Tab-separated table of C-alpha atoms (C1' of nucleotides) in Angstrom:
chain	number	residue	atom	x	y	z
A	1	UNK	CA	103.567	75.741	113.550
A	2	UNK	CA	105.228	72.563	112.238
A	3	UNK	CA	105.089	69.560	114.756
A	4	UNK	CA	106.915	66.283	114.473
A	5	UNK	CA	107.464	62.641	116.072
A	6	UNK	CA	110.875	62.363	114.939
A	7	UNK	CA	112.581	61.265	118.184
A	8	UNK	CA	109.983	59.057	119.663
A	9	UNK	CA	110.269	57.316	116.341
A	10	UNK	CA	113.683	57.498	116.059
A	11	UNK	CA	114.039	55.910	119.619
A	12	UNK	CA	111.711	52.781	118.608
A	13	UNK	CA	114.255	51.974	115.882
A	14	UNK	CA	116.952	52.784	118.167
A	15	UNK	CA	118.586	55.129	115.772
A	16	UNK	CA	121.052	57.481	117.427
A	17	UNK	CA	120.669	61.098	115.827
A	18	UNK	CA	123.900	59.815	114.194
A	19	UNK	CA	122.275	57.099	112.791
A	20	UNK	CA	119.397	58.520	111.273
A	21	UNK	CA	121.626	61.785	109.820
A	22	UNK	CA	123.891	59.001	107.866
A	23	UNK	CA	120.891	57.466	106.842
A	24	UNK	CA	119.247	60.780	105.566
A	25	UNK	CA	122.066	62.503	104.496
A	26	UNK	CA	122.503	64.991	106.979
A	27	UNK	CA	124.408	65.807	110.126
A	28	UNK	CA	123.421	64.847	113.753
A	29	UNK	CA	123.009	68.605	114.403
A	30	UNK	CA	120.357	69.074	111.803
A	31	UNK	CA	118.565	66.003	113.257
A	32	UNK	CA	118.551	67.861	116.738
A	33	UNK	CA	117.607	70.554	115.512
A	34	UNK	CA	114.551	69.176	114.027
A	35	UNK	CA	113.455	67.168	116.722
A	36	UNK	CA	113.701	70.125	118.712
A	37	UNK	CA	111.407	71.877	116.004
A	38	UNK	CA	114.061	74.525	115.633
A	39	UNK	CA	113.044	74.772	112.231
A	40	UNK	CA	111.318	72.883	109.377
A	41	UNK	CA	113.028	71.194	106.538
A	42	UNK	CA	113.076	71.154	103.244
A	43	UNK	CA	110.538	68.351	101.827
A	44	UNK	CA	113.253	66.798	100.645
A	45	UNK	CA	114.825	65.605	103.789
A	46	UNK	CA	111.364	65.282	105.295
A	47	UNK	CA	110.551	62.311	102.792
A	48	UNK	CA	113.985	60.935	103.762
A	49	UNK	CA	113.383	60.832	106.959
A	50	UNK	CA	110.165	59.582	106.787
A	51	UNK	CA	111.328	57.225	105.021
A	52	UNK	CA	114.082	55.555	107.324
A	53	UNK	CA	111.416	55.828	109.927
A	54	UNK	CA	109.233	53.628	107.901
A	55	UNK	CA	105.929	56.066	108.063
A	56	UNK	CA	103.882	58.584	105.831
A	57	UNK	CA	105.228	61.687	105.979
A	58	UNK	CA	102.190	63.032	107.777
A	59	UNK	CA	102.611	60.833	110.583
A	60	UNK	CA	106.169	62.300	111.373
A	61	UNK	CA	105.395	66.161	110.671
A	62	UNK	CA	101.925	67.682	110.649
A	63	UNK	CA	101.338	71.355	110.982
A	64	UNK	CA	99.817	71.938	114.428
A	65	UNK	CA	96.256	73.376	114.894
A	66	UNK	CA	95.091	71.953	111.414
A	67	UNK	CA	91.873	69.885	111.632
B	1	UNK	CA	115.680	64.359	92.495
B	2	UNK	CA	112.268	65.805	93.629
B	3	UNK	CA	109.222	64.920	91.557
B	4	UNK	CA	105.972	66.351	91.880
B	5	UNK	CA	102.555	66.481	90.528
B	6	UNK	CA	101.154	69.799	91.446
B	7	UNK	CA	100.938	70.975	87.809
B	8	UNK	CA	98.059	67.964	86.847
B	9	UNK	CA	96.373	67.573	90.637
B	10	UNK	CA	96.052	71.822	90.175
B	11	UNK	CA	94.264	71.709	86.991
B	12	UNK	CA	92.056	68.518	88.047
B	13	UNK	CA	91.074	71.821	90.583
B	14	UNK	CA	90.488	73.962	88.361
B	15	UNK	CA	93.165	76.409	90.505
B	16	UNK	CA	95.385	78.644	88.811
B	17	UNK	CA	99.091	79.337	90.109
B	18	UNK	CA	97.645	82.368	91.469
B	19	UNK	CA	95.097	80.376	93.463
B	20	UNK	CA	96.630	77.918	94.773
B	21	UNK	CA	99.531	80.243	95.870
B	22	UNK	CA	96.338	82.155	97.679
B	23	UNK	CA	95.585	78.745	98.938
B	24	UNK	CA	98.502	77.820	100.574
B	25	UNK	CA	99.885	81.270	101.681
B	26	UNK	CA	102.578	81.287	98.681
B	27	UNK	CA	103.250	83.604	95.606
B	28	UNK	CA	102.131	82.358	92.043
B	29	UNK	CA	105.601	82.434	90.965
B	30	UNK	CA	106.848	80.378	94.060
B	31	UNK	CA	103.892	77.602	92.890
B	32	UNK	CA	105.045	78.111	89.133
B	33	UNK	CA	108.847	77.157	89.971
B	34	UNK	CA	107.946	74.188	92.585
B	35	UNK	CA	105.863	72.723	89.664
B	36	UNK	CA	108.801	72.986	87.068
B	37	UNK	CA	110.990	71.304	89.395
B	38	UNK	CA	113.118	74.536	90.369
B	39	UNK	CA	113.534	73.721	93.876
B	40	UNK	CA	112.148	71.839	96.632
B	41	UNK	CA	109.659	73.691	98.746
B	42	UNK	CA	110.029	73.420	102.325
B	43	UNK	CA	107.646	70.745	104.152
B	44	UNK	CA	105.700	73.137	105.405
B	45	UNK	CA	104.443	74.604	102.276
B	46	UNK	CA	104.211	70.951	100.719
B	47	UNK	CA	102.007	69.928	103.499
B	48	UNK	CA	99.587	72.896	102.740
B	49	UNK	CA	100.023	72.264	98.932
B	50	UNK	CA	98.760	68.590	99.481
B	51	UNK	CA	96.503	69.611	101.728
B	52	UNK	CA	94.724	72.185	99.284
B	53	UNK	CA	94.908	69.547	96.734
B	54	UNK	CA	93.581	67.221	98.695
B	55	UNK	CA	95.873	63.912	98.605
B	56	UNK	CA	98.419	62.850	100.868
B	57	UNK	CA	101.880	64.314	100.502
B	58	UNK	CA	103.727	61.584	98.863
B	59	UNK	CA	100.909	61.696	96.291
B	60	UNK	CA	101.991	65.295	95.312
B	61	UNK	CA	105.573	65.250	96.172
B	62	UNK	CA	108.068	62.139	95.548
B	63	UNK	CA	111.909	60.879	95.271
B	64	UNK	CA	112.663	60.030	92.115
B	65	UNK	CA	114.485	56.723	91.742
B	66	UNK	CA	112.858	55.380	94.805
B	67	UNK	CA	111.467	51.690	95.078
C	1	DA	C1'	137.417	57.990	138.932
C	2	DC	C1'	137.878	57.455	133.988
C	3	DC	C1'	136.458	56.748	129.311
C	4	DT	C1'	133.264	56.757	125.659
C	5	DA	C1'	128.821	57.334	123.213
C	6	DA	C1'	125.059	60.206	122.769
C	7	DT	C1'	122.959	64.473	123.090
C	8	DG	C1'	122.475	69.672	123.817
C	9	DT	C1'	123.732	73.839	122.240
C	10	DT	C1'	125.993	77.686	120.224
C	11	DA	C1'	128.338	80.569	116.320
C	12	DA	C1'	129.666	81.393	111.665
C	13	DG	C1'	129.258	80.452	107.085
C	14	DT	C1'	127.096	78.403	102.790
C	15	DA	C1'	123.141	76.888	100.295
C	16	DT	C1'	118.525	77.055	99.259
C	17	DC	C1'	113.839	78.792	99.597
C	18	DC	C1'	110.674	82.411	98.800
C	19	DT	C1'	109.268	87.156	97.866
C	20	DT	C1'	108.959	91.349	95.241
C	21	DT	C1'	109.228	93.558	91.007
C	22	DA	C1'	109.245	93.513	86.341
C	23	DC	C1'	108.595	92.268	81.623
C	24	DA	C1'	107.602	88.781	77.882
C	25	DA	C1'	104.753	84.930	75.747
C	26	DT	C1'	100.610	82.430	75.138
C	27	DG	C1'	95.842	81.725	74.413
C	28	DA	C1'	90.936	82.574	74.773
C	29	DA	C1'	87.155	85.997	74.199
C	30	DG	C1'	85.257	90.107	72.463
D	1	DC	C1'	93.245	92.879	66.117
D	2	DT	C1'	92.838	94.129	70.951
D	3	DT	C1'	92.130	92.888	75.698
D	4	DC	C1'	92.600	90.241	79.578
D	5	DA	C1'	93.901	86.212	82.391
D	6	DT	C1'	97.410	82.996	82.890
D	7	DT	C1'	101.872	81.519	82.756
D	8	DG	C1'	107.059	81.834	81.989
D	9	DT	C1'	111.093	83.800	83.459
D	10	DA	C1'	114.724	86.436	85.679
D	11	DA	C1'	117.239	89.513	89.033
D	12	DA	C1'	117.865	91.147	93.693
D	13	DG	C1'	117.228	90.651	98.379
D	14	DG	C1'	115.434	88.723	102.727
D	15	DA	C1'	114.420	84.522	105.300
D	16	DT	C1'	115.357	79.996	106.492
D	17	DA	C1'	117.708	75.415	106.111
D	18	DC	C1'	121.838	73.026	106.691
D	19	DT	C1'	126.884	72.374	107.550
D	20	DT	C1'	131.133	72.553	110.106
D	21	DA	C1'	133.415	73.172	114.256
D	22	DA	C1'	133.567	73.583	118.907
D	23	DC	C1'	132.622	72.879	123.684
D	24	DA	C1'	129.371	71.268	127.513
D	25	DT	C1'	126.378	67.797	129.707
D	26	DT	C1'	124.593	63.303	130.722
D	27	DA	C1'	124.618	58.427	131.328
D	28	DG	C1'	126.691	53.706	131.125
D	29	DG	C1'	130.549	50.583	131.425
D	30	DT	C1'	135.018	49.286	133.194
DNA sequence: ACCTAATGTTAAGTATCCTTTACAATGAAG
DNA sequence: CTTCATTGTAAAGGATACTTAACATTAGGT
């Protein structure tokens, strides 16, 4: 359902997963477990993340199959 | 921490809790605590909240305190 | 071959989201 | 004043996010 560009943007800042859960506030596991799309999170962290990655929101999650 | 604007952009709709809940897949009550700043919804659900409202994501949902 | 950094991946537990159900408060319309 | 739609609120429970801890795998450097 929810699809994401975290790692490919991660990788063009050359943030570990380390890097980017420090910078977010969260662990390296959660980070995986995103970019794996293992599950969605909160908005919260999504704006964080966005954030660090220097990007709208939209361009690093988007639900899949919306027009 | 989390701001958010659904409350105003909702009315500029015309939608109701109820609606918008309809909207988005989401009970009236789950719209009525997001919009008094109970909790954060997931990014799913914010996605399809900005979506149905029709402005991007950060436009509806925000950090507070950020520059 | 060894060491280290980075990642993958699980399991268990805590925290938070979200629903269902229920009842109260408000306000507009008759 | 009554009725109805809307909203506020709260408790209980299910679903999902997130953490901590642990161990495995991969790749690069020495």
């Amino acid at each position: 359902m929810l699809r994401n560009r975290v790692k490919e943007l991660r990788a063009r800042h050359d943030f570990t997963q380390s890097d980017l859960g420090k910078l977010v506030g969260a662990t390296r596991q959660t980070i995986g477990m995103i970019e794996k799309g293992d599950y969605a999170p909160s908005v919260l962290l999504a704006l964080k993340i966005s954030k660090a990655l220097r990007v709208n929101l939209e361009e690093v999650f988007w639900i899949e199959g919306e027009e």
